[in-house]
CSV table of C-alpha atoms in Angstrom, one decimal:
chain,number,residue,atom,x,y,z
A,13,MET,CA,-6.7,4.1,-15.2
A,14,TYR,CA,-7.9,6.7,-12.7
A,15,LYS,CA,-11.0,8.7,-13.4
A,16,VAL,CA,-10.0,12.2,-12.3
A,17,ASN,CA,-12.7,14.8,-11.5
A,18,GLU,CA,-10.2,17.5,-10.4
A,19,ILE,CA,-6.5,18.1,-9.8
A,20,PHE,CA,-5.5,21.3,-8.0
A,21,GLN,CA,-2.9,22.8,-5.7
A,22,THR,CA,-4.1,24.4,-2.4
A,23,ILE,CA,-3.7,24.1,1.4
A,24,GLN,CA,-4.9,21.1,3.3
A,25,GLY,CA,-7.7,22.3,5.5
A,26,GLU,CA,-8.5,19.3,7.6
A,27,GLY,CA,-7.0,16.8,10.1
A,28,SER,CA,-3.3,16.3,10.9
A,29,PHE,CA,-1.9,18.0,7.8
A,30,THR,CA,-3.9,21.3,8.2
A,31,GLY,CA,-2.0,24.1,6.8
A,32,ILE,CA,0.3,22.0,4.5
A,33,ALA,CA,0.6,22.9,0.8
A,34,ALA,CA,-1.0,20.0,-1.1
A,35,ILE,CA,-2.0,18.7,-4.5
A,36,PHE,CA,-5.5,17.3,-4.5
A,37,ILE,CA,-6.6,14.5,-6.8
A,38,ARG,CA,-10.3,14.1,-6.7
A,39,LEU,CA,-11.5,10.9,-8.3
A,40,GLN,CA,-14.9,10.3,-9.8
A,41,GLY,CA,-17.3,7.8,-8.4
A,42,CYS,CA,-18.9,7.2,-5.0
A,43,PRO,CA,-22.0,5.0,-4.1
A,44,VAL,CA,-22.0,5.8,-0.4
A,45,GLY,CA,-24.6,8.5,-0.6
A,46,CYS,CA,-23.9,10.9,2.3
A,47,SER,CA,-26.8,13.3,2.6
A,48,TRP,CA,-24.5,16.3,3.5
A,49,CYS,CA,-21.9,15.5,0.8
A,50,ASP,CA,-20.4,18.7,-0.7
A,51,THR,CA,-19.1,16.9,-3.8
A,52,LYS,CA,-22.2,15.2,-5.1
A,53,GLN,CA,-20.9,15.9,-8.6
A,54,THR,CA,-18.4,13.1,-8.1
A,55,TRP,CA,-21.0,10.4,-7.4
A,56,HIS,CA,-21.8,9.0,-10.8
A,57,ILE,CA,-19.4,8.0,-13.6
A,58,ASP,CA,-21.2,9.1,-16.8
A,59,PRO,CA,-19.2,8.0,-19.9
A,60,GLN,CA,-20.7,10.9,-21.8
A,61,LEU,CA,-19.0,13.3,-19.4
A,62,SER,CA,-15.5,12.1,-20.2
A,63,GLN,CA,-13.1,15.0,-21.1
A,64,SER,CA,-9.5,15.6,-21.8
A,65,ILE,CA,-7.3,16.2,-18.7
A,66,THR,CA,-6.7,19.7,-20.1
A,67,GLN,CA,-10.4,20.5,-19.8
A,68,VAL,CA,-10.6,19.0,-16.3
A,69,VAL,CA,-7.7,21.0,-15.0
A,70,ALA,CA,-9.1,24.2,-16.5
A,71,LYS,CA,-12.5,23.8,-14.7
A,72,THR,CA,-13.8,27.0,-13.1
A,73,ALA,CA,-16.8,25.3,-11.5
A,74,GLU,CA,-17.6,21.9,-9.9
A,75,THR,CA,-18.9,19.5,-12.5
A,76,ALA,CA,-19.3,15.8,-13.1
A,77,HIS,CA,-16.8,15.8,-15.9
A,78,TRP,CA,-13.8,13.5,-15.6
A,79,ALA,CA,-10.7,12.4,-17.4
A,80,SER,CA,-9.1,9.0,-17.5
A,81,GLN,CA,-5.5,9.0,-16.5
A,82,THR,CA,-2.6,6.6,-15.7
A,83,ALA,CA,-0.4,7.2,-12.7
A,84,GLU,CA,2.4,8.3,-15.1
A,85,GLN,CA,0.1,10.8,-16.8
A,86,ILE,CA,-0.9,12.3,-13.4
A,87,LEU,CA,2.8,12.7,-12.4
A,88,ASP,CA,3.5,14.3,-15.8
A,89,LEU,CA,0.7,16.7,-15.2
A,90,PHE,CA,2.2,17.8,-11.8
A,91,LYS,CA,5.4,18.7,-13.6
A,92,ASN,CA,3.6,20.4,-16.5
A,93,GLN,CA,1.5,22.5,-14.1
A,94,GLU,CA,4.7,23.3,-12.1
A,95,TYR,CA,3.1,22.4,-8.8
A,96,GLN,CA,5.4,23.0,-5.9
A,97,ALA,CA,3.6,21.1,-3.2
A,98,LYS,CA,5.1,17.7,-2.2
A,99,HIS,CA,2.1,16.3,-0.3
A,100,VAL,CA,-0.6,14.7,-2.4
A,101,VAL,CA,-4.1,14.1,-1.1
A,102,ILE,CA,-6.3,11.6,-3.0
A,103,THR,CA,-9.9,12.1,-2.3
A,104,GLY,CA,-13.2,11.8,-4.1
A,105,GLY,CA,-15.8,10.6,-4.5
A,106,GLU,CA,-14.6,7.4,-2.9
A,107,PRO,CA,-10.9,7.0,-3.9
A,108,CYS,CA,-10.7,3.4,-2.5
A,109,MET,CA,-12.9,2.2,-5.3
A,110,TYR,CA,-9.6,2.3,-7.1
A,111,ASP,CA,-6.3,0.3,-6.5
A,112,LEU,CA,-4.2,3.2,-5.3
A,113,ILE,CA,-0.9,1.3,-4.9
A,114,PRO,CA,0.5,2.1,-8.4
A,115,LEU,CA,-0.3,5.8,-8.1
A,116,CYS,CA,1.0,6.2,-4.6
A,117,GLN,CA,4.1,4.2,-5.1
A,118,LEU,CA,5.0,6.2,-8.2
A,119,LEU,CA,4.5,9.4,-6.3
A,120,HIS,CA,6.7,8.1,-3.4
A,121,ASP,CA,9.4,7.2,-5.8
A,122,ASN,CA,9.4,10.8,-7.1
A,123,GLY,CA,9.6,12.5,-3.7
A,124,TYR,CA,6.0,13.0,-2.8
A,125,SER,CA,4.1,12.0,0.3
A,126,THR,CA,0.6,10.7,-0.1
A,127,GLN,CA,-2.6,10.8,1.9
A,128,ILE,CA,-6.0,9.1,1.2
A,129,GLU,CA,-9.3,10.5,2.4
A,130,THR,CA,-11.8,7.6,2.5
A,131,SER,CA,-15.2,6.7,3.9
A,132,GLY,CA,-13.8,3.4,5.1
A,133,THR,CA,-16.4,1.4,3.1
A,134,PHE,CA,-14.0,-0.1,0.6
A,135,GLU,CA,-10.8,-2.1,1.0
A,136,ILE,CA,-7.8,0.2,1.2
A,137,LYS,CA,-5.2,-0.6,-1.4
A,138,ALA,CA,-2.3,1.6,-0.7
A,139,PRO,CA,1.4,1.3,0.3
A,140,ALA,CA,2.3,1.3,4.0
A,141,LYS,CA,3.8,4.8,3.7
A,142,THR,CA,0.5,6.3,2.6
A,143,TRP,CA,-1.2,8.3,5.4
A,144,VAL,CA,-4.8,7.1,5.6
A,145,THR,CA,-7.6,9.3,6.8
A,146,VAL,CA,-10.8,7.4,7.4
A,147,SER,CA,-13.9,9.5,7.8
A,148,PRO,CA,-16.4,6.8,8.6
A,149,LYS,CA,-19.8,7.1,7.1
A,150,VAL,CA,-22.4,5.2,9.1
A,151,ASN,CA,-25.9,4.3,7.9
A,152,MET,CA,-25.7,6.2,4.7
A,153,ALA,CA,-28.2,5.9,1.8
A,154,GLY,CA,-25.9,3.6,-0.2
A,155,GLY,CA,-26.1,0.9,2.5
A,156,TYR,CA,-22.3,0.3,2.7
A,157,LYS,CA,-20.8,-0.7,6.0
A,158,VAL,CA,-17.6,0.8,7.5
A,159,LEU,CA,-15.0,-2.0,7.3
A,160,GLN,CA,-13.0,-3.0,10.4
A,161,SER,CA,-10.0,-3.4,8.1
A,162,ALA,CA,-10.2,0.3,7.1
A,163,LEU,CA,-10.4,1.4,10.7
A,164,ASP,CA,-7.4,-0.8,11.6
A,165,ARG,CA,-5.4,0.7,8.7
A,166,ALA,CA,-6.3,4.3,9.5
A,167,ASP,CA,-3.6,6.7,10.7
A,168,GLU,CA,-6.3,9.1,11.7
A,169,ILE,CA,-10.1,8.8,12.1
A,170,LYS,CA,-11.9,12.0,11.3
A,171,HIS,CA,-15.6,11.8,12.1
A,172,PRO,CA,-18.2,14.3,10.8
A,173,VAL,CA,-20.7,15.3,13.6
A,174,ALA,CA,-23.8,17.3,13.9
A,175,MET,CA,-25.7,15.5,16.7
A,176,GLU,CA,-24.8,13.4,19.7
A,177,LYS,CA,-25.9,10.3,17.9
A,178,HIS,CA,-22.9,10.8,15.5
A,179,VAL,CA,-20.5,10.7,18.5
A,180,ASP,CA,-22.3,7.6,19.7
A,181,GLU,CA,-21.7,6.0,16.3
A,182,LEU,CA,-18.1,6.7,16.5
A,183,ILE,CA,-17.7,5.3,20.0
A,184,ALA,CA,-19.5,2.1,18.8
A,185,LEU,CA,-17.1,1.9,15.8
A,186,LEU,CA,-14.0,2.2,17.9
A,187,VAL,CA,-15.0,-0.7,20.3
A,188,ASP,CA,-13.0,-3.3,18.3
A,189,THR,CA,-10.3,-0.8,17.1
A,190,ASN,CA,-6.9,-0.3,18.7
A,191,ILE,CA,-6.7,3.5,18.8
A,192,SER,CA,-3.4,3.8,20.7
A,193,ASP,CA,-1.5,4.7,17.5
A,194,LYS,CA,-4.3,6.7,15.8
A,195,LEU,CA,-5.4,10.3,15.9
A,196,ILE,CA,-9.1,10.8,16.5
A,197,TYR,CA,-10.8,14.0,15.1
A,198,LEU,CA,-14.3,15.3,15.3
A,199,GLN,CA,-15.3,17.6,12.4
A,200,PRO,CA,-18.5,19.7,12.7
A,201,ILE,CA,-20.7,19.3,9.6
A,202,SER,CA,-21.0,22.5,7.6
A,203,GLN,CA,-19.6,24.7,10.3
A,204,GLN,CA,-22.9,24.7,12.2
A,205,ARG,CA,-22.5,26.4,15.6
A,206,ARG,CA,-24.3,23.7,17.5
A,207,ALA,CA,-22.2,21.0,15.8
A,208,THR,CA,-19.0,22.9,16.6
A,209,GLU,CA,-20.0,23.3,20.2
A,210,LEU,CA,-20.8,19.6,20.5
A,211,ALA,CA,-17.5,18.7,18.8
A,212,ILE,CA,-15.5,20.9,21.2
A,213,ALA,CA,-17.3,19.4,24.2
A,214,MET,CA,-16.8,15.8,23.1
A,215,CYS,CA,-13.1,16.4,22.1
A,216,THR,CA,-12.5,17.7,25.6
A,217,LYS,CA,-14.3,14.8,27.2
A,218,HIS,CA,-12.6,12.0,25.3
A,219,ASN,CA,-9.2,13.8,24.7
A,220,TRP,CA,-9.8,13.8,20.9
A,221,ARG,CA,-8.9,16.5,18.4
A,222,LEU,CA,-11.0,19.1,16.6
A,223,SER,CA,-10.9,19.5,12.8
A,224,VAL,CA,-12.7,22.6,11.6
A,225,GLN,CA,-12.3,22.6,7.8
A,226,VAL,CA,-10.0,25.7,7.7
A,227,HIS,CA,-10.3,26.0,3.9
A,228,LYS,CA,-14.1,26.7,4.2
A,229,TYR,CA,-13.5,29.4,6.7
A,230,LEU,CA,-10.9,30.9,4.4
A,231,GLY,CA,-13.1,30.5,1.3
A,232,ILE,CA,-10.6,28.5,-0.7
A,233,SER,CA,-10.9,25.1,-2.5
């Protein structure tokens, strides 16, 4: 069972799939504790906040309510909602707290592509076809370490930056990682001008890519 905080259809605003129509599944639960997290409502799983999936889909504001769903129920919901997008992004919270193989495989079997957005602090349980975005969270309050296995599995590594120390953290993480088949992105935290200028400079220096959270500039989910 997957504890779903949100399901909605929009445009992917980050990384390699920027501009692609996508269905987002936001799962409840995350112990990592990023100070700048913009989805803190997903951190805790409070049994008293369990709702029906109908109530969750009908949300008009961010809340910590969630609904327990099987992979089959999630697929049925896509059909009932008449979603047209064929790319599914599983995020959180920390989605890799869950075994995502059953959900992703069912979606693949029904014509969808899948993408996971993870902090890299939990083992990634997903099919080989699933695109994995690791946004490594270093020295966060929860005390979780970024796993080398997660960096190795990543198709893209998208690192949030505000200061030069964040770039140094990424460089240190990549020492033991073969990046020849990976895309490396820097993503300015909260669209701060200083952070954006730093990210542009470092992307130019290292031949990395810039991810600017297009959805926030557009004012969409």
